[in-house]
One Martini backbone bead per residue (centre of mass of N, CA, C, O) as a GRO file, in nm:
protein
  127
    1GLN     BB    1  -1.039  -1.357   0.662
    2VAL     BB    2  -0.821  -1.228   0.411
    3GLN     BB    3  -0.826  -1.112   0.045
    4LEU     BB    4  -0.545  -0.998  -0.149
    5VAL     BB    5  -0.528  -0.829  -0.463
    6GLU     BB    6  -0.273  -0.693  -0.680
    7SER     BB    7  -0.232  -0.455  -0.936
    8GLY     BB    8  -0.086  -0.230  -1.209
    9GLY     BB    9   0.172  -0.290  -1.260
   10GLY     BB   10   0.476  -0.206  -1.428
   11SER     BB   11   0.614  -0.006  -1.673
   12VAL     BB   12   0.806   0.321  -1.640
   13GLN     BB   13   0.900   0.616  -1.654
   14ALA     BB   14   1.024   0.899  -1.544
   15GLY     BB   15   0.750   1.067  -1.430
   16GLY     BB   16   0.528   0.891  -1.441
   17SER     BB   17   0.238   0.664  -1.403
   18LEU     BB   18   0.069   0.469  -1.131
   19ARG     BB   19  -0.186   0.238  -1.051
   20LEU     BB   20  -0.265   0.059  -0.786
   21SER     BB   21  -0.427  -0.239  -0.669
   22CYS     BB   22  -0.651  -0.363  -0.412
   23ALA     BB   23  -0.821  -0.628  -0.358
   24VAL     BB   24  -1.089  -0.708  -0.123
   25SER     BB   25  -1.157  -0.990   0.096
   26GLY     BB   26  -1.390  -1.060   0.342
   27ASP     BB   27  -1.325  -0.957   0.656
   28THR     BB   28  -1.377  -0.663   0.784
   29TYR     BB   29  -1.242  -0.685   1.091
   30SER     BB   30  -0.937  -0.695   0.926
   31ARG     BB   31  -0.942  -0.398   0.768
   32ARG     BB   32  -0.892  -0.129   0.918
   33CYS     BB   33  -0.602  -0.166   0.847
   34MET     BB   34  -0.404  -0.034   0.589
   35GLY     BB   35  -0.079  -0.124   0.370
   36TRP     BB   36   0.187  -0.009   0.199
   37PHE     BB   37   0.452  -0.185   0.024
   38ARG     BB   38   0.811  -0.252  -0.046
   39GLN     BB   39   1.050  -0.452  -0.249
   40ALA     BB   40   1.359  -0.453  -0.354
   41PRO     BB   41   1.632  -0.555  -0.461
   42GLY     BB   42   1.818  -0.635  -0.185
   43LYS     BB   43   1.601  -0.544   0.013
   44GLU     BB   44   1.398  -0.421   0.260
   45ARG     BB   45   1.120  -0.372   0.357
   46GLU     BB   46   0.869  -0.130   0.308
   47ALA     BB   47   0.676   0.148   0.407
   48VAL     BB   48   0.457   0.361   0.236
   49ALA     BB   49   0.140   0.324   0.354
   50ILE     BB   50  -0.156   0.437   0.534
   51VAL     BB   51  -0.483   0.311   0.588
   52SER     BB   52  -0.806   0.403   0.698
   53THR     BB   53  -1.115   0.262   0.669
   54ILE     BB   54  -1.263   0.459   0.883
   55ASN     BB   55  -1.125   0.752   0.814
   56ASP     BB   56  -0.898   0.770   0.564
   57SER     BB   57  -0.657   0.815   0.703
   58THR     BB   58  -0.306   0.890   0.599
   59TYR     BB   59   0.019   0.782   0.548
   60TYR     BB   60   0.370   0.859   0.458
   61ARG     BB   61   0.654   0.827   0.344
   62ASP     BB   62   0.885   1.084   0.268
   63SER     BB   63   0.974   1.001  -0.034
   64VAL     BB   64   0.615   1.008  -0.154
   65LYS     BB   65   0.518   1.296  -0.064
   66GLY     BB   66   0.331   1.432  -0.300
   67ARG     BB   67   0.311   1.146  -0.517
   68PHE     BB   68   0.160   0.960  -0.339
   69THR     BB   69  -0.211   0.826  -0.332
   70SER     BB   70  -0.444   0.673  -0.099
   71SER     BB   71  -0.726   0.492  -0.151
   72GLN     BB   72  -1.084   0.436  -0.167
   73ASP     BB   73  -1.357   0.169  -0.238
   74SER     BB   74  -1.617   0.062  -0.111
   75ALA     BB   75  -1.800  -0.055  -0.316
   76THR     BB   76  -1.553  -0.243  -0.435
   77SER     BB   77  -1.332  -0.325  -0.219
   78THR     BB   78  -1.075  -0.104  -0.305
   79LEU     BB   79  -0.729  -0.031  -0.334
   80TYR     BB   80  -0.516   0.254  -0.369
   81LEU     BB   81  -0.198   0.381  -0.549
   82GLN     BB   82  -0.093   0.689  -0.658
   83MET     BB   83   0.185   0.737  -0.904
   84ASN     BB   84   0.364   0.986  -0.909
   85SER     BB   85   0.661   1.085  -1.013
   86VAL     BB   86   0.839   0.866  -1.094
   87LYS     BB   87   1.129   0.657  -0.984
   88PRO     BB   88   1.361   0.445  -0.955
   89GLU     BB   89   1.362   0.387  -0.671
   90ASP     BB   90   1.029   0.266  -0.683
   91THR     BB   91   1.152  -0.001  -0.762
   92GLY     BB   92   0.924  -0.291  -0.692
   93MET     BB   93   0.767  -0.478  -0.482
   94TYR     BB   94   0.408  -0.454  -0.400
   95PHE     BB   95   0.210  -0.445  -0.104
   96CYS     BB   96  -0.073  -0.536   0.055
   97ALA     BB   97  -0.220  -0.498   0.371
   98SER     BB   98  -0.378  -0.610   0.683
   99ARG     BB   99  -0.574  -0.540   0.979
  100TRP     BB  100  -0.768  -0.516   1.288
  101LEU     BB  101  -0.619  -0.305   1.385
  102ALA     BB  102  -0.606  -0.001   1.424
  103CYS     BB  103  -0.456   0.298   1.319
  104PRO     BB  104  -0.233   0.499   1.370
  105VAL     BB  105  -0.115   0.811   1.416
  106ASN     BB  106   0.120   0.946   1.203
  107THR     BB  107   0.236   0.612   1.134
  108LEU     BB  108   0.393   0.351   1.063
  109LEU     BB  109   0.409   0.012   0.999
  110PRO     BB  110   0.538  -0.292   1.030
  111GLY     BB  111   0.484  -0.574   0.880
  112GLY     BB  112   0.419  -0.740   1.162
  113ALA     BB  113   0.131  -0.576   1.210
  114TYR     BB  114   0.025  -0.766   0.979
  115ASP     BB  115  -0.191  -1.034   0.870
  116TYR     BB  116  -0.236  -0.959   0.556
  117TRP     BB  117  -0.150  -1.073   0.213
  118GLY     BB  118  -0.023  -1.013  -0.069
  119GLN     BB  119   0.171  -1.079  -0.371
  120GLY     BB  120   0.200  -0.883  -0.568
  121THR     BB  121   0.332  -0.575  -0.787
  122GLN     BB  122   0.536  -0.488  -1.014
  123VAL     BB  123   0.774  -0.206  -1.021
  124THR     BB  124   0.919  -0.024  -1.289
  125VAL     BB  125   1.178   0.229  -1.331
  126SER     BB  126   1.302   0.422  -1.588
  127SER     BB  127   1.544   0.642  -1.682
   0.00000   0.00000   0.00000
């Protein structure tokens, strides 16, 4: 079992920054690969980033490349998503997820590929 708790969401103006956190606890073997997702009202959930906890490799969806960066702090078992130069279209509920299988190389995974999910944190970007 893995427990994931997101935090750090809030309201920010376009061009600003936010840092989301995902506190991870539980079985180490069930979090070899982690992902960030978001879901805007009336839209489908989409993958934002994928992070390997084994080798720190990351991969991002095209619309956030160069603006978002995910990192991990192994000492505190926390995953971060640094969001810079945010845009109104970044608005949504953000979730972290984990799975026991390793991450693929240079590709995002759909939500169904993950085993555990957090409850989400809301990000609202105003223009």
